[in-house]
Short mmCIF file of C-alpha atoms in Angstrom, two decimals:
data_model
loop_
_atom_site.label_atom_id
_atom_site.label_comp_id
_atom_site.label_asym_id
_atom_site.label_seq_id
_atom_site.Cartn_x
_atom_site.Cartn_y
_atom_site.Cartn_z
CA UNK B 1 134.63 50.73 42.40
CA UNK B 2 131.99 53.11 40.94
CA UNK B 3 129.25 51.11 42.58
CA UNK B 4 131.31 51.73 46.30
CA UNK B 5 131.38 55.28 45.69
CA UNK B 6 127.97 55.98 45.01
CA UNK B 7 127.15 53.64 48.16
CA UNK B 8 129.57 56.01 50.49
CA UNK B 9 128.12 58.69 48.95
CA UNK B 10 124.33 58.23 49.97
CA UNK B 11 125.53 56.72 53.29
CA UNK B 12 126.29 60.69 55.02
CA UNK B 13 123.22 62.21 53.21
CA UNK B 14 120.75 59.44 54.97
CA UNK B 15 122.64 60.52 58.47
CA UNK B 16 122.81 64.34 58.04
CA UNK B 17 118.52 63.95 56.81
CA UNK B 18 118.49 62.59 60.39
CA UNK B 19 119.82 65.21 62.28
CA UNK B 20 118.62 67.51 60.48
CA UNK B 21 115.32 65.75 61.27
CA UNK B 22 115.99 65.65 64.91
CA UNK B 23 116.77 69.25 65.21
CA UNK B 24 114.06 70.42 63.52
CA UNK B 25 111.49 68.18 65.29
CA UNK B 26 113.26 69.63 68.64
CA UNK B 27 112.48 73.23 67.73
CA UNK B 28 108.97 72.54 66.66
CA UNK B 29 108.55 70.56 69.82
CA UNK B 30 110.09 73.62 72.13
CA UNK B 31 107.90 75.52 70.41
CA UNK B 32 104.78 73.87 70.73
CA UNK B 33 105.48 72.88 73.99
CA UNK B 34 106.76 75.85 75.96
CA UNK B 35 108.39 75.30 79.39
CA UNK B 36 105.97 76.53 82.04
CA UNK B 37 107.06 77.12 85.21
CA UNK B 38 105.48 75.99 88.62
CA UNK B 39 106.40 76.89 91.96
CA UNK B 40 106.24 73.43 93.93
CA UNK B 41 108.47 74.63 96.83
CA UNK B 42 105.02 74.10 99.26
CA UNK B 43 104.11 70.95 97.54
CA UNK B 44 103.34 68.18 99.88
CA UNK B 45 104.92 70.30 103.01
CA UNK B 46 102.85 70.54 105.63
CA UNK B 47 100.31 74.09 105.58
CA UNK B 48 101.52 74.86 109.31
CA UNK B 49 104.95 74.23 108.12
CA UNK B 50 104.10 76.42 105.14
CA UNK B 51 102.87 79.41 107.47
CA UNK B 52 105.76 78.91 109.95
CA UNK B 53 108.55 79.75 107.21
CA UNK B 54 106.56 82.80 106.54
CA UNK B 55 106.32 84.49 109.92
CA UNK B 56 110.24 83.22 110.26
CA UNK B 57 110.79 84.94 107.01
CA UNK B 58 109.22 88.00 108.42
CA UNK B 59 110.92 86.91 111.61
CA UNK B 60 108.30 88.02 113.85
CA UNK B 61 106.93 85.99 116.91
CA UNK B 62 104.41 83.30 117.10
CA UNK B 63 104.44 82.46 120.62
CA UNK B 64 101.21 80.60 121.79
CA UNK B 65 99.58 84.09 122.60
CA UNK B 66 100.46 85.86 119.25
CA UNK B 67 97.90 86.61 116.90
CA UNK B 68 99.53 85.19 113.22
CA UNK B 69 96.80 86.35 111.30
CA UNK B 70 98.72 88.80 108.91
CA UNK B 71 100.53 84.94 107.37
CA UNK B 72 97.63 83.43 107.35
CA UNK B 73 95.90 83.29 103.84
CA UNK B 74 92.32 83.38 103.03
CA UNK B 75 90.83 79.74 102.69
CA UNK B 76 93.90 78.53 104.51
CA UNK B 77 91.95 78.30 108.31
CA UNK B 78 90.30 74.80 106.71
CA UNK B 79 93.09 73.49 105.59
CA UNK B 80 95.11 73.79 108.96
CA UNK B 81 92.08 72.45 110.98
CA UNK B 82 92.15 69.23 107.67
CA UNK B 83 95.99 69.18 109.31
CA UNK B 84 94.93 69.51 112.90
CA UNK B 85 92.36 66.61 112.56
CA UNK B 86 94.87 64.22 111.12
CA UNK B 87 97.16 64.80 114.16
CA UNK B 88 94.87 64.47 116.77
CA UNK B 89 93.75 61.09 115.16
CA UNK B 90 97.29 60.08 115.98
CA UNK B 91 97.24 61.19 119.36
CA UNK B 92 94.12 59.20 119.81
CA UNK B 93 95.24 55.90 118.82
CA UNK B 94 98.72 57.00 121.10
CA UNK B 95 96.03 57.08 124.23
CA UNK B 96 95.11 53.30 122.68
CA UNK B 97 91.46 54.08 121.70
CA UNK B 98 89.70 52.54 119.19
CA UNK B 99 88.23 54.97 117.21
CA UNK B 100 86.86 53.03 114.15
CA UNK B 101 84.41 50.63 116.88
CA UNK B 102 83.69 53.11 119.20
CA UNK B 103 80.86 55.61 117.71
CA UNK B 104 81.59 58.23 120.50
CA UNK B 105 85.32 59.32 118.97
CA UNK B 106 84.83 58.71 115.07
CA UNK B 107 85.02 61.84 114.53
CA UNK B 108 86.21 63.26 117.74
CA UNK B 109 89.86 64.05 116.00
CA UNK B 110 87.83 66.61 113.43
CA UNK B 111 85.58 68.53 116.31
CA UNK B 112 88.46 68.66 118.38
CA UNK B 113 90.72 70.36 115.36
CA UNK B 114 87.75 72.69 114.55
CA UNK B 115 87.37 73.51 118.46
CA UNK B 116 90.78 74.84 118.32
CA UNK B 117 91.40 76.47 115.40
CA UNK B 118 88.05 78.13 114.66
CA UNK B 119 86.77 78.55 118.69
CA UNK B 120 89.06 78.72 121.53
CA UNK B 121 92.16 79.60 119.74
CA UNK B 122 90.89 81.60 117.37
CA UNK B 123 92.11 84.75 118.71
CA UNK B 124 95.42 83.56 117.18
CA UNK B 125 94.23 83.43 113.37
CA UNK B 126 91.71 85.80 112.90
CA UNK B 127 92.40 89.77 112.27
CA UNK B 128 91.44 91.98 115.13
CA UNK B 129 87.82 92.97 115.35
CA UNK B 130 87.03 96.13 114.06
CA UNK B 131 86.17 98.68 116.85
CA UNK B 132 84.39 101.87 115.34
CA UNK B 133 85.36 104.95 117.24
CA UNK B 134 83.25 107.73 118.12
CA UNK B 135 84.63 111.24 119.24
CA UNK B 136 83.74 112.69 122.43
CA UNK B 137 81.63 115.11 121.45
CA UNK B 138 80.21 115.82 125.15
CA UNK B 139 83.71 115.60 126.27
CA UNK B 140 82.81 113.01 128.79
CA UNK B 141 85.88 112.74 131.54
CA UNK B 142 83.96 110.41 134.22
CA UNK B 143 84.53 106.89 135.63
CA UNK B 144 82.90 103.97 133.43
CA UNK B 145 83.27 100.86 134.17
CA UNK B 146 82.65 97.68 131.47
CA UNK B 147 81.83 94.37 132.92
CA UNK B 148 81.33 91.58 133.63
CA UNK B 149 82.54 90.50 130.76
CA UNK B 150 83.03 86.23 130.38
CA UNK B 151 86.22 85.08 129.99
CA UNK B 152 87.33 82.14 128.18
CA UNK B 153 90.53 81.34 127.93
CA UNK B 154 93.32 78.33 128.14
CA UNK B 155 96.61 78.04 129.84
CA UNK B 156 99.12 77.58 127.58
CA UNK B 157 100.83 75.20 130.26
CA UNK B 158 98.14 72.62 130.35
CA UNK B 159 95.50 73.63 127.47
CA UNK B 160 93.21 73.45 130.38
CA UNK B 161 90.40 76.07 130.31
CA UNK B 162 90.80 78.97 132.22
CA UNK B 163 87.20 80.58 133.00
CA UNK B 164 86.35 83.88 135.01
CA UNK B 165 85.13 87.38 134.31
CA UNK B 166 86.74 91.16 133.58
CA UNK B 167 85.68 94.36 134.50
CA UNK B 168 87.53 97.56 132.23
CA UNK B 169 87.61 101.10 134.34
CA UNK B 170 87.96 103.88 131.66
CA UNK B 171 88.51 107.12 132.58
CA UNK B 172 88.27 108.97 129.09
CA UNK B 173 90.12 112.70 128.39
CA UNK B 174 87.45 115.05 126.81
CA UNK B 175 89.76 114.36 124.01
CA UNK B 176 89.67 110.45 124.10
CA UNK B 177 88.26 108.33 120.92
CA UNK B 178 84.46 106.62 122.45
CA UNK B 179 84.05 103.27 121.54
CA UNK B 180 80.71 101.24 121.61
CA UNK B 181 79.86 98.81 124.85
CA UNK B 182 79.77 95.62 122.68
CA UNK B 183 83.49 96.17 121.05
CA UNK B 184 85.03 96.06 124.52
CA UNK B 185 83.71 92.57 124.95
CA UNK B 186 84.45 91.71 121.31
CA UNK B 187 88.14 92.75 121.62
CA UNK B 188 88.27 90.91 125.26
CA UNK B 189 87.32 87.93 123.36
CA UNK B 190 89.77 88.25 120.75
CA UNK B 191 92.87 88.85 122.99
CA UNK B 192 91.36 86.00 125.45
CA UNK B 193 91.05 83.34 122.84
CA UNK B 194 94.18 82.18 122.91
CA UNK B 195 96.53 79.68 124.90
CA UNK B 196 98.35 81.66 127.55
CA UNK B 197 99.09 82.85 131.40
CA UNK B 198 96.28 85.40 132.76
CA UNK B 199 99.16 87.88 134.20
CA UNK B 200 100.01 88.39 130.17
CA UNK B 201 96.84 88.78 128.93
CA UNK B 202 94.86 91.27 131.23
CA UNK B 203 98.42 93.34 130.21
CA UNK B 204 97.69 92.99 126.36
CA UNK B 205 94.00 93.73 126.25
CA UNK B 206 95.10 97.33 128.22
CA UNK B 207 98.23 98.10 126.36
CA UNK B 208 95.44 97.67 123.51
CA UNK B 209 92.92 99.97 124.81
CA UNK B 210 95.40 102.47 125.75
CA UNK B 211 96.39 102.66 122.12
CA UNK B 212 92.43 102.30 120.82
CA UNK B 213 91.14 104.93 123.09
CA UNK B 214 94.06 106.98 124.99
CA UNK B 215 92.25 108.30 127.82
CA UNK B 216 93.67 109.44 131.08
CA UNK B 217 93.62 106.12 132.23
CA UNK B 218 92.77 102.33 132.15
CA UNK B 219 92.10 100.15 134.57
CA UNK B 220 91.70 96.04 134.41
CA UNK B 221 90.29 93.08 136.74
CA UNK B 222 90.16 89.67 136.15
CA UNK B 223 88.79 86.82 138.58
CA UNK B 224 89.31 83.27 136.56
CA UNK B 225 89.30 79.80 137.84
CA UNK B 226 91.84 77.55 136.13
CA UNK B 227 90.98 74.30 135.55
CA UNK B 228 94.85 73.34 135.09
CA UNK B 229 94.69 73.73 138.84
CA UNK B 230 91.27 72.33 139.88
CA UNK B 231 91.21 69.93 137.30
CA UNK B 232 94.57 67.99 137.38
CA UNK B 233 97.46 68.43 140.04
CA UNK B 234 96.94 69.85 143.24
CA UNK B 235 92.65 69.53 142.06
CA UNK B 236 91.43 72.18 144.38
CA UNK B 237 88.34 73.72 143.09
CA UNK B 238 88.11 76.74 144.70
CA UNK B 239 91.11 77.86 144.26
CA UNK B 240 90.59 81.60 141.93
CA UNK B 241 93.38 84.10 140.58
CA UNK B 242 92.56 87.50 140.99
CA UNK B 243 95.13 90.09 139.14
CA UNK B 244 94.68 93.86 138.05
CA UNK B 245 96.61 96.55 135.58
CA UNK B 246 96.05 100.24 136.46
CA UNK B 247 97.03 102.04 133.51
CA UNK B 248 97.91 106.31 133.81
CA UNK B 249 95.50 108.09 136.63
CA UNK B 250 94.24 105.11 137.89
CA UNK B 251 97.87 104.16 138.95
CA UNK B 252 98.45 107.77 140.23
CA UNK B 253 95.43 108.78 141.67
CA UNK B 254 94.70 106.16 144.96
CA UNK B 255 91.20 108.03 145.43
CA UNK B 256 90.09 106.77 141.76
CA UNK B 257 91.51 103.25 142.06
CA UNK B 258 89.55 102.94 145.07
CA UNK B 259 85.96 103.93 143.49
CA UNK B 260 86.79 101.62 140.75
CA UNK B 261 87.56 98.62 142.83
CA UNK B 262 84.56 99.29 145.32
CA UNK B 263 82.04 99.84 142.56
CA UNK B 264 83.08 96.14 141.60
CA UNK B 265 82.72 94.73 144.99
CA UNK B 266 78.52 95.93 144.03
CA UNK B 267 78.53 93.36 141.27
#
């Protein structure tokens, strides 16, 4: 009987030694371990996915002629055209071509991504270019007229390349903001460089310099061929679209609108 109590005696002390043990070793471990958090809510989604949730957070617009740039983050423009690539390599082998024998489209899925995202779209991702004013120190109030400037565009319909010319008619206020020659062709490229109709963008680009420059009045012109129309479809390739904005005095004043648009009959 002795013997059996001594034995049921040791028996708990060996148990509670073990989890005692087992807590201890868990605090050490907690300790020496600490839980680190990591945000994985964007891991393995999609970066355009990514970028979309951002602008719908904001729950602003990203039509095909809105410039995104303000959700775009730096070093992210590589990593959407690495995205871009991938997807056109699937639309290539949907069109049945064999891209691993034929030399000509190895890499066609890449230059087409980078055309896109970094050239003729890139009016969408990029910040507006940065247009130094000057102030109007002669208090200048004539006619000038900007252009030709070269278009090139897409129609957001088609992708198709829409291709033409501009000319701007500024009449400045002797208290308008000057801004140099090359920014007006910078800024028509940014605004241009996207996919979209020409009625909407010859309306952006002067809503733009009415808000850059107010003077007494704008005035825009734009001549494009569309190769949506001479290219596919109806394929007539001399058909043009011609379409004008007259901003302020150039809306009002008939005798002004009609030096602008014969000066560009000259050209």
């Amino acid at each position: 009987m002795p013997t059996t109590k001594a034995a049921s005696q040791k028996t708990p002390t060996k148990l509670s030694v073990k989890k005692v043990s087992a807590k201890v070793t868990a605090k050490v471990t907690s300790k020496a371990t600490p839980k680190v958090t990591t945000k994985t809510s964007d891991a393995g989604t999609p970066l355009s996915v990514v970028i979309r949730r951002r602008i719908e957070a904001k729950k602003a617009r990203f039509n095909a002629n809105d410039n995104i740039s303000a959700f775009i983050q730096p070093g992210e423009l590589d990593g959407l055209v690495d995205e871009v690539a991938q997807k056109m390599q699937a639309v290539l082998e949907s069109l049945v071509i064999d891209t691993k024998s034929d030399h000509n489209t190895q890499n066609t899925s890449r230059r087409v991504a980078k055309m896109f995202v970094k050239e003729v779209f890139n009016g969408r991702y990029v910040e507006q270019p940065v247009l130094t004013k000057f102030p109007n120190v002669s208090r200048l109030n004539e006619l000038m007229i900007i252009g030709p400037i070269t278009v090139r565009s897409a129609c957001s319909h088609h992708l198709c390349p829409i291709m033409g010319r501009i000319w701007i008619g500024v009449l400045p206020s002797k208290e308008s903001a000057l801004i140099g020659l090359s920014k007006y062709s910078r800024l028509t490229e940014w605004v241009m460089c996207r996919p979209q109709i020409q009625e909407e963008a010859v309306v952006e680009l002067a809503d733009m310099l009415e808000k850059k420059i107010k003077p007494i009045g704008v005035a825009i012109v734009m001549d494009a061929d569309h190769f949506c129309m001479q290219w596919r479809g109806v394929k007539d390739r001399d058909s043009k679209m011609v379409n004008s904005v007259m901003r302020g005095a150039f809306l009002k004043d008939s005798n002004l609108r009609r030096e602008f648009l014969s000066l560009l009959d000259k050209r």
